[in-house]
Amino acid sequence: MRRTCSFILRSLLLLLFLSFPSAAKTIDYSKTPQGRAFAAKMHRKYGFDEGRILRLLARAKHQGETLARYQGRHKVGATDYSWSRYKHKILVPESVELGRRFMAQNRKWLSLASRRYKVSPEIITAFIRVESKFGLYGHEYPVWDSLVTLAFNKNRMQRFFRDELEKLLILARKNRLDVLKLRGSFAGAMGCVQQVPSIQLRYGVDLDGDGRKNPDSIADCIGSIAAFLHGRGWKDSRPTLVPARASGRNFLRLKSGYRSRYPLSTLERYGITPARPLHASQAYFIRMKDGKNYDLYLGDANYRIITRYNASKRYAVTIALYAQALKSMPKQKAQKRKKEAEALF
């Protein structure tokens, strides 16, 4: 009888234990071989205090959820959204109206960046809308914790994140930033345009003139995305993206993406023609499924520049279409007011 009771008690305790979630994984990165080697490298290569780096690593908290996004098979939604989400959440009138309000509130900085870097306020605003919904999102994770986790654990982009961790420390030193207080995305991207440290270092701008390039400053992030586009060769005179027409279903045989560039004559053989003038001999072919239908577009050099900021055709199309919507919105409102006035007579 005692054996039976003892067995039942052990079983109940086991079930009770299993019913609680396991404790979060903890790692003291300052005591790992990788962490010690990293601290030594930062001292040797950049002159950082090795002990300080180790103390910072000791305070990093392992981010298991973040790591899981970059391990195993890549899935849409883990590090990028689906086309349906982009299309039906961002490319809608209410969302575009938010962009118009942002432009009105930040006219000074948008005008300054536009004049200095020769890029339109609309394309700058489109990046800020897609990246952070005008600063509402994009600061949910401690940047230091995310980058340490991704730099010191196996994942498909570990080398990239190791480099970004280096750049974060350099960025913080140059701009008097506390790495433990910086917040961003799960991938360590910061500010309203969600720039990783290497992009901040290369394209960061002190647009508000306060003496430092601050990823959390709306003015500075407006300047930094404008500087990026200018540095990559952006031209406002190009259309970026035009809708495409399809004759038949041969277009399904063509590869689609941010590297799928074809002569217009080749696209025509597959039944693809631009719905508006493109003024180019070649174009990137973009095909995205929405339910049972396909949305087809042709992109130019500007489109490719957007994908160099984020290597996703869905992202790039959304940016381009949002900017186009911002440009057409005042005209649409004027036409609406004209019709309303005519209806009074």
Short mmCIF file of N, CA and C in Angstrom, two decimals, residues 237-302:
data_model
loop_
_atom_site.label_atom_id
_atom_site.label_comp_id
_atom_site.label_asym_id
_atom_site.label_seq_id
_atom_site.Cartn_x
_atom_site.Cartn_y
_atom_site.Cartn_z
N SER A 237 13.06 61.17 -60.19
CA SER A 237 12.47 61.23 -61.53
C SER A 237 12.06 59.86 -62.06
N ARG A 238 12.56 58.79 -61.43
CA ARG A 238 12.18 57.45 -61.88
C ARG A 238 10.86 57.05 -61.23
N PRO A 239 10.07 56.20 -61.89
CA PRO A 239 8.76 55.82 -61.34
C PRO A 239 8.82 54.80 -60.20
N THR A 240 9.92 54.09 -60.05
CA THR A 240 10.13 53.06 -59.02
C THR A 240 9.35 51.78 -59.32
N LEU A 241 8.04 51.92 -59.51
CA LEU A 241 7.20 50.73 -59.66
C LEU A 241 5.98 51.09 -60.52
N VAL A 242 5.65 50.20 -61.47
CA VAL A 242 4.41 50.37 -62.24
C VAL A 242 3.67 49.03 -62.26
N PRO A 243 2.35 49.08 -62.30
CA PRO A 243 1.58 47.83 -62.42
C PRO A 243 1.86 47.17 -63.76
N ALA A 244 1.71 45.86 -63.80
CA ALA A 244 1.93 45.11 -65.05
C ALA A 244 0.64 44.39 -65.44
N ARG A 245 0.46 44.23 -66.76
CA ARG A 245 -0.66 43.45 -67.28
C ARG A 245 -0.13 42.09 -67.74
N ALA A 246 -0.98 41.09 -67.63
CA ALA A 246 -0.59 39.74 -68.05
C ALA A 246 -1.58 39.21 -69.07
N SER A 247 -1.03 38.65 -70.13
CA SER A 247 -1.84 37.97 -71.14
C SER A 247 -1.55 36.48 -71.02
N GLY A 248 -2.56 35.72 -70.60
CA GLY A 248 -2.33 34.29 -70.39
C GLY A 248 -1.69 34.02 -69.05
N ARG A 249 -1.11 32.82 -68.92
CA ARG A 249 -0.52 32.39 -67.64
C ARG A 249 0.96 32.07 -67.76
N ASN A 250 1.56 32.44 -68.88
CA ASN A 250 2.98 32.15 -69.06
C ASN A 250 3.85 32.87 -68.05
N PHE A 251 3.33 33.97 -67.48
CA PHE A 251 4.13 34.73 -66.51
C PHE A 251 4.49 33.89 -65.28
N LEU A 252 3.76 32.82 -65.04
CA LEU A 252 4.06 31.95 -63.90
C LEU A 252 5.38 31.20 -64.08
N ARG A 253 5.86 31.16 -65.31
CA ARG A 253 7.12 30.46 -65.59
C ARG A 253 8.33 31.34 -65.31
N LEU A 254 8.12 32.62 -65.11
CA LEU A 254 9.22 33.54 -64.84
C LEU A 254 9.54 33.60 -63.35
N LYS A 255 10.81 33.68 -63.03
CA LYS A 255 11.21 33.91 -61.64
C LYS A 255 10.86 35.34 -61.26
N SER A 256 10.48 35.50 -60.00
CA SER A 256 10.07 36.82 -59.52
C SER A 256 10.85 37.15 -58.25
N GLY A 257 11.25 38.41 -58.13
CA GLY A 257 11.95 38.80 -56.91
C GLY A 257 12.74 40.07 -57.10
N TYR A 258 13.63 40.35 -56.14
CA TYR A 258 14.40 41.59 -56.23
C TYR A 258 15.66 41.43 -57.08
N ARG A 259 15.90 40.24 -57.62
CA ARG A 259 17.02 40.04 -58.54
C ARG A 259 16.55 39.60 -59.92
N SER A 260 15.23 39.46 -60.09
CA SER A 260 14.69 38.92 -61.34
C SER A 260 14.46 40.07 -62.33
N ARG A 261 15.53 40.44 -63.01
CA ARG A 261 15.49 41.55 -63.96
C ARG A 261 15.53 41.02 -65.39
N TYR A 262 14.63 41.53 -66.23
CA TYR A 262 14.51 41.03 -67.60
C TYR A 262 14.39 42.20 -68.58
N PRO A 263 14.85 41.98 -69.83
CA PRO A 263 14.54 42.95 -70.89
C PRO A 263 13.02 43.00 -71.09
N LEU A 264 12.49 44.17 -71.42
CA LEU A 264 11.05 44.28 -71.63
C LEU A 264 10.59 43.37 -72.76
N SER A 265 11.48 43.13 -73.74
CA SER A 265 11.12 42.23 -74.85
C SER A 265 10.92 40.80 -74.35
N THR A 266 11.73 40.38 -73.38
CA THR A 266 11.56 39.04 -72.80
C THR A 266 10.26 38.96 -72.02
N LEU A 267 9.99 39.98 -71.23
CA LEU A 267 8.73 40.00 -70.47
C LEU A 267 7.53 39.95 -71.40
N GLU A 268 7.62 40.64 -72.51
CA GLU A 268 6.51 40.66 -73.47
C GLU A 268 6.25 39.27 -74.05
N ARG A 269 7.33 38.50 -74.26
CA ARG A 269 7.16 37.14 -74.78
C ARG A 269 6.40 36.26 -73.80
N TYR A 270 6.49 36.59 -72.52
CA TYR A 270 5.76 35.85 -71.50
C TYR A 270 4.41 36.49 -71.17
N GLY A 271 4.02 37.45 -71.98
CA GLY A 271 2.70 38.06 -71.81
C GLY A 271 2.65 39.20 -70.83
N ILE A 272 3.81 39.74 -70.43
CA ILE A 272 3.86 40.80 -69.43
C ILE A 272 4.18 42.14 -70.09
N THR A 273 3.33 43.14 -69.86
CA THR A 273 3.57 44.49 -70.36
C THR A 273 3.27 45.50 -69.26
N PRO A 274 4.00 46.63 -69.23
CA PRO A 274 3.73 47.65 -68.20
C PRO A 274 2.40 48.35 -68.47
N ALA A 275 1.64 48.59 -67.41
CA ALA A 275 0.36 49.29 -67.54
C ALA A 275 0.56 50.79 -67.70
N ARG A 276 1.74 51.30 -67.31
CA ARG A 276 2.10 52.70 -67.51
C ARG A 276 3.52 52.76 -68.05
N PRO A 277 3.90 53.86 -68.69
CA PRO A 277 5.26 53.96 -69.23
C PRO A 277 6.32 53.74 -68.16
N LEU A 278 7.33 52.95 -68.47
CA LEU A 278 8.41 52.66 -67.53
C LEU A 278 9.70 53.38 -67.90
N HIS A 279 9.86 53.72 -69.18
CA HIS A 279 11.04 54.45 -69.67
C HIS A 279 12.34 53.72 -69.31
N ALA A 280 12.34 52.42 -69.56
CA ALA A 280 13.54 51.61 -69.31
C ALA A 280 13.51 50.42 -70.26
N SER A 281 14.68 49.90 -70.57
CA SER A 281 14.74 48.74 -71.47
C SER A 281 14.65 47.43 -70.70
N GLN A 282 14.89 47.49 -69.37
CA GLN A 282 14.81 46.31 -68.52
C GLN A 282 14.00 46.65 -67.27
N ALA A 283 13.47 45.62 -66.63
CA ALA A 283 12.69 45.84 -65.42
C ALA A 283 12.74 44.61 -64.54
N TYR A 284 12.57 44.83 -63.24
CA TYR A 284 12.45 43.73 -62.29
C TYR A 284 11.00 43.25 -62.31
N PHE A 285 10.84 41.94 -62.43
CA PHE A 285 9.49 41.36 -62.47
C PHE A 285 9.10 40.94 -61.07
N ILE A 286 7.93 41.41 -60.63
CA ILE A 286 7.45 41.12 -59.28
C ILE A 286 6.08 40.48 -59.37
N ARG A 287 5.97 39.30 -58.82
CA ARG A 287 4.69 38.56 -58.81
C ARG A 287 4.39 38.15 -57.38
N MET A 288 3.22 38.52 -56.89
CA MET A 288 2.84 38.18 -55.53
C MET A 288 1.40 37.69 -55.51
N LYS A 289 1.17 36.61 -54.81
CA LYS A 289 -0.15 36.01 -54.77
C LYS A 289 -0.97 36.61 -53.63
N ASP A 290 -2.20 36.96 -53.95
CA ASP A 290 -3.15 37.45 -52.95
C ASP A 290 -4.45 36.67 -53.13
N GLY A 291 -4.62 35.65 -52.32
CA GLY A 291 -5.77 34.75 -52.49
C GLY A 291 -5.59 33.91 -53.74
N LYS A 292 -6.55 33.98 -54.64
CA LYS A 292 -6.47 33.21 -55.89
C LYS A 292 -5.88 34.03 -57.03
N ASN A 293 -5.63 35.30 -56.77
CA ASN A 293 -5.13 36.20 -57.81
C ASN A 293 -3.67 36.56 -57.59
N TYR A 294 -3.09 37.15 -58.64
CA TYR A 294 -1.70 37.61 -58.58
C TYR A 294 -1.65 39.11 -58.79
N ASP A 295 -0.84 39.78 -57.99
CA ASP A 295 -0.54 41.19 -58.21
C ASP A 295 0.81 41.25 -58.91
N LEU A 296 0.85 41.91 -60.04
CA LEU A 296 2.06 41.96 -60.87
C LEU A 296 2.56 43.40 -61.00
N TYR A 297 3.87 43.55 -60.87
CA TYR A 297 4.48 44.87 -60.99
C TYR A 297 5.81 44.75 -61.72
N LEU A 298 6.27 45.90 -62.24
CA LEU A 298 7.60 46.00 -62.81
C LEU A 298 8.33 47.12 -62.08
N GLY A 299 9.56 46.84 -61.70
CA GLY A 299 10.34 47.81 -60.93
C GLY A 299 11.58 48.28 -61.67
N ASP A 300 12.03 49.49 -61.33
CA ASP A 300 13.24 50.03 -61.95
C ASP A 300 14.38 50.06 -60.92
N ALA A 301 15.39 50.89 -61.17
CA ALA A 301 16.56 50.93 -60.29
C ALA A 301 16.19 51.40 -58.88
N ASN A 302 15.21 52.28 -58.74
CA ASN A 302 14.77 52.72 -57.41
C ASN A 302 14.23 51.54 -56.60
#
